[in-house]
Short mmCIF file of N, CA and C in Angstrom, two decimals:
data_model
loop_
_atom_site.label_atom_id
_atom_site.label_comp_id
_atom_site.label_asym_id
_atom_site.label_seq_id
_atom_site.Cartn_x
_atom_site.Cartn_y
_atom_site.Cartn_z
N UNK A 1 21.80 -6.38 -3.05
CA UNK A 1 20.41 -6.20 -2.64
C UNK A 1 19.61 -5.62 -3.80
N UNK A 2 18.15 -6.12 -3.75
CA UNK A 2 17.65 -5.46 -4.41
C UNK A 2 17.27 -4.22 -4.38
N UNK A 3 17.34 -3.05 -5.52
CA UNK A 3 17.14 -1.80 -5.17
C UNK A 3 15.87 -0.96 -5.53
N UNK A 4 14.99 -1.84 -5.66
CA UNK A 4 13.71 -0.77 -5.65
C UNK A 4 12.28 -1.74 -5.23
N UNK A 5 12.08 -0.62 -4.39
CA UNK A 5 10.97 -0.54 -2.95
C UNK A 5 9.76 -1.25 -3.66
N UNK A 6 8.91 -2.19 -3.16
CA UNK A 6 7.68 -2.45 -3.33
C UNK A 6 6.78 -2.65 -2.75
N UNK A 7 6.57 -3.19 -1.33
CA UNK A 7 5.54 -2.62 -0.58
C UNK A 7 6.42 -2.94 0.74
N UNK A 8 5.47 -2.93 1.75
CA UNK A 8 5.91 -3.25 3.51
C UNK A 8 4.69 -4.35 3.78
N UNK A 9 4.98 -5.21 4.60
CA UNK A 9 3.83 -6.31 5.02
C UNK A 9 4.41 -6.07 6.25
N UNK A 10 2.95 -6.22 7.41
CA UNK A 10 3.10 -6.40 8.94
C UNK A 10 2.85 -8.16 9.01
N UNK A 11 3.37 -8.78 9.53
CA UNK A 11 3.59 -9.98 9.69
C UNK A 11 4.06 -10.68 11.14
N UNK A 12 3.50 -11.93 11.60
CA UNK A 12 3.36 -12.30 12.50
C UNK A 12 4.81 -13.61 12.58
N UNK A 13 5.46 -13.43 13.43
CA UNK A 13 7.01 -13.91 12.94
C UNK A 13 6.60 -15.93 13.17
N UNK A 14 5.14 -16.03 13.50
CA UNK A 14 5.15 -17.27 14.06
C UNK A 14 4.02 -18.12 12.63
N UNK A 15 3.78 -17.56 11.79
CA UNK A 15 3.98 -17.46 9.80
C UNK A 15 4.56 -18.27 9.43
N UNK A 16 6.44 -17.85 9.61
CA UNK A 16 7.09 -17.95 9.03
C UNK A 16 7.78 -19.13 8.86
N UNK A 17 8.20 -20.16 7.98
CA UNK A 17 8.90 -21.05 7.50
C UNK A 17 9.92 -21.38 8.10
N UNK A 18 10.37 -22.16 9.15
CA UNK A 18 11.55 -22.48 9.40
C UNK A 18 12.89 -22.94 8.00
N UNK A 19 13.67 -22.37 8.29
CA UNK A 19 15.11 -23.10 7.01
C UNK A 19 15.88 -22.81 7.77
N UNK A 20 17.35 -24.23 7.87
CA UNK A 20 18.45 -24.02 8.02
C UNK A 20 18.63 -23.13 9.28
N UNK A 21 17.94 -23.56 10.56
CA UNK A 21 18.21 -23.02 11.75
C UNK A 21 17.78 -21.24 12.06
N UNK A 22 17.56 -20.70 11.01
CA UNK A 22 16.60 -19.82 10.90
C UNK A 22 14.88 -19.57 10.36
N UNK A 23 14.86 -18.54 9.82
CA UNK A 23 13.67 -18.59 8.77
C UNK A 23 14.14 -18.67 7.47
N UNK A 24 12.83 -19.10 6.41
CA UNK A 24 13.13 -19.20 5.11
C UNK A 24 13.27 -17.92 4.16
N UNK A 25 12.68 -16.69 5.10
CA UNK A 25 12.89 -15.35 4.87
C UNK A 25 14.08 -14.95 4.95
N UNK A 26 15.24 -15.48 6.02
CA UNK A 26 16.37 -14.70 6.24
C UNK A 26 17.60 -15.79 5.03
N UNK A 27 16.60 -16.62 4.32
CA UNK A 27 17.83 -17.08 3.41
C UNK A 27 17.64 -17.30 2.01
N UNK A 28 17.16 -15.74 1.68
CA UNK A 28 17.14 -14.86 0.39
C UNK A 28 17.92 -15.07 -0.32
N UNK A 29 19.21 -14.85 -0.18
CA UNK A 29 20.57 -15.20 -1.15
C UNK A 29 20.67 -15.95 -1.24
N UNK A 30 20.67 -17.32 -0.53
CA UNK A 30 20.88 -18.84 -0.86
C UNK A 30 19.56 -19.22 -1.97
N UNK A 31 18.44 -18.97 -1.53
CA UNK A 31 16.97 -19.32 -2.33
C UNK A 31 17.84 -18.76 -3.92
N UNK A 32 17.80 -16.81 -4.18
CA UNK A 32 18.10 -16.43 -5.57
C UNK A 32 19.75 -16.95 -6.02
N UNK A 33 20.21 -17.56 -4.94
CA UNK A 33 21.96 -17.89 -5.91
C UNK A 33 21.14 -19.56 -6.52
N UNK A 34 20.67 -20.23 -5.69
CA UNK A 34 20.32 -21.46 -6.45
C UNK A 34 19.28 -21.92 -7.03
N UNK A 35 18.46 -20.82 -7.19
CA UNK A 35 17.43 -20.89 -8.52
C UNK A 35 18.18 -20.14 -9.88
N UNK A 36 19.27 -19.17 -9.52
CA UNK A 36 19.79 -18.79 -10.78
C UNK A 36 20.67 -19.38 -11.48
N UNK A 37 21.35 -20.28 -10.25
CA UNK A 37 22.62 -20.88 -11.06
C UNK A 37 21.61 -22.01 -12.21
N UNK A 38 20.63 -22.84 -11.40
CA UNK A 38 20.11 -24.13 -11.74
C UNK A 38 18.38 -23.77 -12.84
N UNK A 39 18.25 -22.68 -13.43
CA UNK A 39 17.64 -22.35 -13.87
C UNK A 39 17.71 -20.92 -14.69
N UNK A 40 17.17 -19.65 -13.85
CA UNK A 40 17.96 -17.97 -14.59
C UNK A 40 17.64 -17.36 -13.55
N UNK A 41 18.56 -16.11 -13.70
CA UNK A 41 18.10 -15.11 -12.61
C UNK A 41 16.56 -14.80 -12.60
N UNK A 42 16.04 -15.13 -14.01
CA UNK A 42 14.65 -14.60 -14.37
C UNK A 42 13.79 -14.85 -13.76
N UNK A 43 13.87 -16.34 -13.22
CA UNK A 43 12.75 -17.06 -12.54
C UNK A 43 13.48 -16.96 -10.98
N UNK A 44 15.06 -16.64 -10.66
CA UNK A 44 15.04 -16.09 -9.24
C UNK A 44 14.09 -14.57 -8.85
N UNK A 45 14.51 -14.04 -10.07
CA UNK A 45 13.51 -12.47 -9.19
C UNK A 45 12.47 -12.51 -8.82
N UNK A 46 11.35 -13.88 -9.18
CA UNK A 46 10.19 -13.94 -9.05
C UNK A 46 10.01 -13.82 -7.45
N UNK A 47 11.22 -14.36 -6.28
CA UNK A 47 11.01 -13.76 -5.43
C UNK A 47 11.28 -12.09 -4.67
N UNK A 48 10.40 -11.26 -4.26
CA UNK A 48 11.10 -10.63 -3.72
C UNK A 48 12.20 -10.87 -2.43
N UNK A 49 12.73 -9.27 -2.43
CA UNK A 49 14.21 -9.84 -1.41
C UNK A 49 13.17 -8.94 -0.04
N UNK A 50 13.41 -9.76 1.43
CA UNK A 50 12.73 -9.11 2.10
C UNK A 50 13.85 -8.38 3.47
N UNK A 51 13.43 -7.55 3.69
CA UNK A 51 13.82 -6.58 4.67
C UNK A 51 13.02 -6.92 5.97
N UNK A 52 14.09 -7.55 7.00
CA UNK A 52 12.39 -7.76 8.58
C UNK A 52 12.73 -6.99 9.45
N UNK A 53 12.31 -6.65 9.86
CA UNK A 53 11.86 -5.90 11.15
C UNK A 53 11.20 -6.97 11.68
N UNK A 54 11.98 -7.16 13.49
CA UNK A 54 11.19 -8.67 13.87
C UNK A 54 10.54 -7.45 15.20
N UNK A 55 10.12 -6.58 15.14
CA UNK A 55 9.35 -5.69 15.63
C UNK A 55 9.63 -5.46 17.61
N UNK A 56 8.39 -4.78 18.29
CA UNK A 56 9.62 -4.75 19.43
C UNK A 56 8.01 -4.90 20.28
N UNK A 57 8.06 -4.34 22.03
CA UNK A 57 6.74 -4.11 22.25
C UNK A 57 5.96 -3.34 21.52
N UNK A 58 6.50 -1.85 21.13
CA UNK A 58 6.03 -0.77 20.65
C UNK A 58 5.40 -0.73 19.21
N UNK A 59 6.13 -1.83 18.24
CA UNK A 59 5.61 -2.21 16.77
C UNK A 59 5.45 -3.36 16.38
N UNK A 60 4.84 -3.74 15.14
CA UNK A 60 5.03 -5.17 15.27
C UNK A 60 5.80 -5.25 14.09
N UNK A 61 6.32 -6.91 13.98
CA UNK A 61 7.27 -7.37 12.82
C UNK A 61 6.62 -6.80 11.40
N UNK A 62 7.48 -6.66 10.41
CA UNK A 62 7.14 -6.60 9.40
C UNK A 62 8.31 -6.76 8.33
N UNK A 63 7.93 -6.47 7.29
CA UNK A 63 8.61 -6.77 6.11
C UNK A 63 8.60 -5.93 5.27
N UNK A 64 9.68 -4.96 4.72
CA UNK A 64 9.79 -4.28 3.40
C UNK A 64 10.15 -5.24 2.32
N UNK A 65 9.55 -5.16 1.08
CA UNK A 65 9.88 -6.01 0.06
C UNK A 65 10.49 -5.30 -0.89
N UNK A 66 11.88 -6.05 -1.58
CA UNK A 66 12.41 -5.04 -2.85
C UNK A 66 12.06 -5.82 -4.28
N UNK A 67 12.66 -5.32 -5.02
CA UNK A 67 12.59 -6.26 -5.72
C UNK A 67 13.95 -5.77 -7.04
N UNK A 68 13.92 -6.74 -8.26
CA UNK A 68 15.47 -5.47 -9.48
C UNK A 68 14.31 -5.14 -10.14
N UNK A 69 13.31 -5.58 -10.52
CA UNK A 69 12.51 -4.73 -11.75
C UNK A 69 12.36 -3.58 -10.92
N UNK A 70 13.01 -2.14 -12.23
CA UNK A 70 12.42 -0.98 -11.67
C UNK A 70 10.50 -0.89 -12.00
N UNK A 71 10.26 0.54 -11.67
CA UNK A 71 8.77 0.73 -11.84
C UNK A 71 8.09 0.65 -10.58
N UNK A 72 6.78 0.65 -11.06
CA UNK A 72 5.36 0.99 -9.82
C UNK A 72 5.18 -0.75 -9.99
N UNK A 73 4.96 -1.58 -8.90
CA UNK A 73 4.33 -2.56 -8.44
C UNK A 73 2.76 -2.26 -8.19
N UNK A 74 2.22 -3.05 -8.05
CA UNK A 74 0.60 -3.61 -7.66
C UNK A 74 0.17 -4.58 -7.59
N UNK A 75 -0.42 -4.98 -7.09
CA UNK A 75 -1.16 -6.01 -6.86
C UNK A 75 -1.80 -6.99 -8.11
N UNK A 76 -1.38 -8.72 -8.58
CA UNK A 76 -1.69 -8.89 -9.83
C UNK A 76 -3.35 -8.46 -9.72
N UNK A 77 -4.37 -8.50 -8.99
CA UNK A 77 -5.33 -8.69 -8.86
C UNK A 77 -6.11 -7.17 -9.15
N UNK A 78 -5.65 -6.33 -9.32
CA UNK A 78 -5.67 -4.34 -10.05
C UNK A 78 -4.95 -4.62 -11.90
N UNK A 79 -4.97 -5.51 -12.05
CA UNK A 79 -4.35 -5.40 -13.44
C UNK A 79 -6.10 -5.81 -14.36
N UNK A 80 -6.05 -5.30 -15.22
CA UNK A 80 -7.40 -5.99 -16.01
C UNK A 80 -6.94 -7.41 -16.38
N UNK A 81 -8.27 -7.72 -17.11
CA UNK A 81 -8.35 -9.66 -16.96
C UNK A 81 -6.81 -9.73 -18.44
N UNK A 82 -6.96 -9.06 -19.53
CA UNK A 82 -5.89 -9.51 -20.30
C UNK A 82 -4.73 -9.24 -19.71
N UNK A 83 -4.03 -8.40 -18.65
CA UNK A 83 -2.64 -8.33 -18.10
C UNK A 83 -2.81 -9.21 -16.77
N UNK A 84 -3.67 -9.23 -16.42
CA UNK A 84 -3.80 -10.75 -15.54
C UNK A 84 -3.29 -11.99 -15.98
N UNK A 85 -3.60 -12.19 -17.38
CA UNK A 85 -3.34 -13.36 -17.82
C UNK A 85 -2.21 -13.55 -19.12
N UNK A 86 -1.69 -12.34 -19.22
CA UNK A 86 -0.19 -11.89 -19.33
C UNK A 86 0.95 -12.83 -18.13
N UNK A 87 0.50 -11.94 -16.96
CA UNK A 87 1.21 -12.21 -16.34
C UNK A 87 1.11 -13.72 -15.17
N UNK A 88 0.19 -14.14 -15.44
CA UNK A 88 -0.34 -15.47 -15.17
C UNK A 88 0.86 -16.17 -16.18
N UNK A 89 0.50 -16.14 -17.62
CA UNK A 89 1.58 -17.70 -18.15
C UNK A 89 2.46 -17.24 -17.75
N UNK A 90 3.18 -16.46 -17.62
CA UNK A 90 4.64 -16.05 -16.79
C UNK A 90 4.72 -16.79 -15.52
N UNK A 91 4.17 -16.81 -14.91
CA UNK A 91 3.91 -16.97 -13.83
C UNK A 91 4.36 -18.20 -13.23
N UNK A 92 3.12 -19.02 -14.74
CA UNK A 92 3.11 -20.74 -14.77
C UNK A 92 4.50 -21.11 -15.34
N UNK A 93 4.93 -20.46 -16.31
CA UNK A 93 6.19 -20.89 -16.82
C UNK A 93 7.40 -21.01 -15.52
N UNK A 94 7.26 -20.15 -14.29
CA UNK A 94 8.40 -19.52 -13.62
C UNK A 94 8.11 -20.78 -12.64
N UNK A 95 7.10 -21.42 -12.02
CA UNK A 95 6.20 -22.08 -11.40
C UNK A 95 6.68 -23.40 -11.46
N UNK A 96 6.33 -23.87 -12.89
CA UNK A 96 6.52 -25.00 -13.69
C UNK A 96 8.12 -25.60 -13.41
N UNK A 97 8.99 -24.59 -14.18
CA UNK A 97 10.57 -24.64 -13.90
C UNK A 97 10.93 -25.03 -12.29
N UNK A 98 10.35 -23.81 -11.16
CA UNK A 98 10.54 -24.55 -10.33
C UNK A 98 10.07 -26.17 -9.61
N UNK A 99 9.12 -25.76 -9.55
CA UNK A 99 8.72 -27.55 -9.60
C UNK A 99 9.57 -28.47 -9.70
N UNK A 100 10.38 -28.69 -10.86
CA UNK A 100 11.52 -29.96 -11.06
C UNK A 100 12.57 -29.30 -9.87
N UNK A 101 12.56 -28.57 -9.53
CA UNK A 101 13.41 -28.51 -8.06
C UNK A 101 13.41 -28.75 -6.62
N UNK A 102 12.03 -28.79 -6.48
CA UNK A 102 11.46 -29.51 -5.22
C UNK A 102 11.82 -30.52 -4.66
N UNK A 103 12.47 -31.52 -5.73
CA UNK A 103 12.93 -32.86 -5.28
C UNK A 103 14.21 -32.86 -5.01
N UNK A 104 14.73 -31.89 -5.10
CA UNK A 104 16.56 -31.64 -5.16
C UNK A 104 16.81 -32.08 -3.28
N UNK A 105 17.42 -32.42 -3.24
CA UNK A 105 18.21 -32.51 -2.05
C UNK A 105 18.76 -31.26 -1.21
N UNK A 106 19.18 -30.70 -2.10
CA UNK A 106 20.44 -29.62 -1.46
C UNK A 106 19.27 -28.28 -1.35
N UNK A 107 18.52 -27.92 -2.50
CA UNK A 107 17.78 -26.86 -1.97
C UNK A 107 16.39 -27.46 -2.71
N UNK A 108 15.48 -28.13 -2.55
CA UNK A 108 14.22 -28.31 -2.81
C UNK A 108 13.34 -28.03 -1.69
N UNK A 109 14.11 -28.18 -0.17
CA UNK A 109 13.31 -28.49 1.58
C UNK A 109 13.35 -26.24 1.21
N UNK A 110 14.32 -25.52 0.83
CA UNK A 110 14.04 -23.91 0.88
C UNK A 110 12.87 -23.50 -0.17
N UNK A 111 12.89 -24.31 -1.63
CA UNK A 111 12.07 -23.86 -2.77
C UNK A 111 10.86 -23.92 -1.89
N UNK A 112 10.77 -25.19 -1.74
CA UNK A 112 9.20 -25.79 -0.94
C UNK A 112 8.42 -24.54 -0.21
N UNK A 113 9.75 -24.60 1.24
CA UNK A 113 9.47 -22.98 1.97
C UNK A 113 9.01 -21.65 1.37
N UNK A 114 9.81 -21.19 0.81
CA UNK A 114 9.52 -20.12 -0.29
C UNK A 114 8.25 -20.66 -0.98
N UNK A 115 7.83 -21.07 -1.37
CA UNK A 115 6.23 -21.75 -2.61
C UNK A 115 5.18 -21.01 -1.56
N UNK A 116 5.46 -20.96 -0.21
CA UNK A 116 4.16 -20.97 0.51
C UNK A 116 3.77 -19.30 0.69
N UNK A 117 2.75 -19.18 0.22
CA UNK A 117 2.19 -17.29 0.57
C UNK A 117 1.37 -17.48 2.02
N UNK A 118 1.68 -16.22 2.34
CA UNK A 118 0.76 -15.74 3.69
C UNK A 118 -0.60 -15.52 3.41
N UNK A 119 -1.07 -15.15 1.85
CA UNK A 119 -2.46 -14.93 1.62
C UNK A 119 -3.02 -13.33 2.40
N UNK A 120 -2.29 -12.49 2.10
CA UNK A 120 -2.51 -11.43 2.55
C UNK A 120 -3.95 -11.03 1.85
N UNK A 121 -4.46 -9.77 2.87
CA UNK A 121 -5.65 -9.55 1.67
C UNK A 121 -5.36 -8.83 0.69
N UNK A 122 -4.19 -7.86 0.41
CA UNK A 122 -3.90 -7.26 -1.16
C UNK A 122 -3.61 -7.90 -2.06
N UNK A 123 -3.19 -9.43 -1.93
CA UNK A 123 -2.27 -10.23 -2.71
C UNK A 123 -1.04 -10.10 -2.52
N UNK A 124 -0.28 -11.62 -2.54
CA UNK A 124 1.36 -12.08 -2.44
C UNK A 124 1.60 -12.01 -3.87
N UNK A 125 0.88 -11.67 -4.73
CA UNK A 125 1.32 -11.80 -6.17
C UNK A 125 1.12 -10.58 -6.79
N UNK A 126 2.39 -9.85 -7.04
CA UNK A 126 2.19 -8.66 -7.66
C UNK A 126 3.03 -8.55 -8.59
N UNK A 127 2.71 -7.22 -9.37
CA UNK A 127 3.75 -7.00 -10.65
C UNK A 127 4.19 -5.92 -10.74
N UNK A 128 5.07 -6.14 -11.37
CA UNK A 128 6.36 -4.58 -11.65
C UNK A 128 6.69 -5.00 -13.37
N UNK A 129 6.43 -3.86 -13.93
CA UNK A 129 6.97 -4.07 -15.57
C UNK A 129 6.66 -5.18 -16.36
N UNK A 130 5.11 -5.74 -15.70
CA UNK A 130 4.59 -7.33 -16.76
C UNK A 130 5.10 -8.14 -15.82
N UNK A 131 6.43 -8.07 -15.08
CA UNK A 131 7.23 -8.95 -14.47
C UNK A 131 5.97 -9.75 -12.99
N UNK A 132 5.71 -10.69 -12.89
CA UNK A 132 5.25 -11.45 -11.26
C UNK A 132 6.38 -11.16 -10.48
N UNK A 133 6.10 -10.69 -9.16
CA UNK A 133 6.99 -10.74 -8.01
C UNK A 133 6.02 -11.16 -6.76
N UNK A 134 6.75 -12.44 -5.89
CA UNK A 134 5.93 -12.69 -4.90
C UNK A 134 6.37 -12.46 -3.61
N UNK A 135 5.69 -11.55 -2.93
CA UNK A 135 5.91 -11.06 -1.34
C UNK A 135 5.26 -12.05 -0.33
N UNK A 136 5.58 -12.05 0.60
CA UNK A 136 4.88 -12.76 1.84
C UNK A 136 5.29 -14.88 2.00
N UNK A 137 6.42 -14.90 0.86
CA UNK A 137 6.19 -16.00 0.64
C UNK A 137 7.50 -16.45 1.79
N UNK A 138 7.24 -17.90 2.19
CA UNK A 138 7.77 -18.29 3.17
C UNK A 138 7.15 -17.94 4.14
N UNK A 139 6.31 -17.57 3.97
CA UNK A 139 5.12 -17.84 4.93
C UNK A 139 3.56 -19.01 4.97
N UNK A 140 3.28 -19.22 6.24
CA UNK A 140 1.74 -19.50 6.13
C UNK A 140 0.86 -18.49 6.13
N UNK A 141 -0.41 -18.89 5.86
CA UNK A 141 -1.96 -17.82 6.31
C UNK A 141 -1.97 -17.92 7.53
N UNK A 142 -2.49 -17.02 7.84
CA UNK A 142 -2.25 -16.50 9.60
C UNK A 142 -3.23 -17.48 10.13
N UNK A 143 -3.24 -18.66 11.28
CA UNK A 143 -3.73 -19.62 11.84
C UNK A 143 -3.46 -21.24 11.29
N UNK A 144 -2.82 -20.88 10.38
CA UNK A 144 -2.49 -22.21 10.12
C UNK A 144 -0.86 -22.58 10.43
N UNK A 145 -1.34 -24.49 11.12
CA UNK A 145 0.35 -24.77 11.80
C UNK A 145 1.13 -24.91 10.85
N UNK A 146 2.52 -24.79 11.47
CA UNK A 146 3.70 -24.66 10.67
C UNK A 146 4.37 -26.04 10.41
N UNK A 147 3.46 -27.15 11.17
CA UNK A 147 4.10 -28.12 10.68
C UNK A 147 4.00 -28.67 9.80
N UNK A 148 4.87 -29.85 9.10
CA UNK A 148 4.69 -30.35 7.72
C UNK A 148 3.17 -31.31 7.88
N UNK A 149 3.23 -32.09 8.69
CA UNK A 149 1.87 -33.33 9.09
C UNK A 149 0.84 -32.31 9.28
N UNK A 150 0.38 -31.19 9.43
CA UNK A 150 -0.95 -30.31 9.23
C UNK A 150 -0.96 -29.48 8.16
N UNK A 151 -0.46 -29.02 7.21
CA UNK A 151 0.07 -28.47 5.92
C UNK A 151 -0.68 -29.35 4.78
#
């Protein structure tokens, strides 16, 4: 697991990405074992690892996000315009790589899943140490269907 904390998202479990008879959230290890084997761990960390809470009457679902870069996270969108765009070609480079995986058979239908942000209002795109890390992903924006034909 990853070991250091980066934020919590409250999240609506009906968001979330179907994969492999679950969600695309609960298959974290499969997503970072086969972006690392078929690319680097470098461009796996770009996701964070998420923690759910599928919430109860009393709370609602949510999500702790970890991530391996140590340090303070934030939001890319609190960085000034030159570490914005630091961490932007990073971004595109990590982006780019995945892309030629989309078409894979075996895991392109999870990359796909994972690609999609919830569009929170702090931002799904944050950073730790220069590093991009994206939270909320495997998700939709809240009101939009989960199917592929309205997507």
């Amino acid at each position: 697991m990853a070991e250091h904390f980066l934020t919590k998202s409250q999240i609506d479990l009906d968001q979330c990405l179907p994969w492999g008879g679950g969600l695309a959230l609960d298959a974290h290890a499969v997503l970072q074992a086969a972006i690392s084997a078929r690319l680097s761990p470098e461009v796996a960390a770009l996701f964070a690892e998420p923690l759910i809470s599928r919430g109860n009457d009393a709370a609602p679902a949510s999500v702790a996000w970890y991530t391996v870069h140590s340090g303070e996270g934030r939001p890319l969108a609190e960085l000034d315009d030159a570490g914005q765009a630091r961490v932007a070609a990073i971004l595109g480079r990590h982006l780019t790589a995945l892309r030629d995986l989309l078409a894979d058979g075996e895991d392109g239908l999870l990359i796909g899943a994972a690609l999609h942000l919830a569009g929170s209002s702090r931002g799904d795109i944050w950073v730790v140490n220069g590093q991009p890390v994206l939270i909320n992903w495997g998700m939709l924006p809240s009101g939009m269907a989960r199917d592929a034909a309205t997507r």
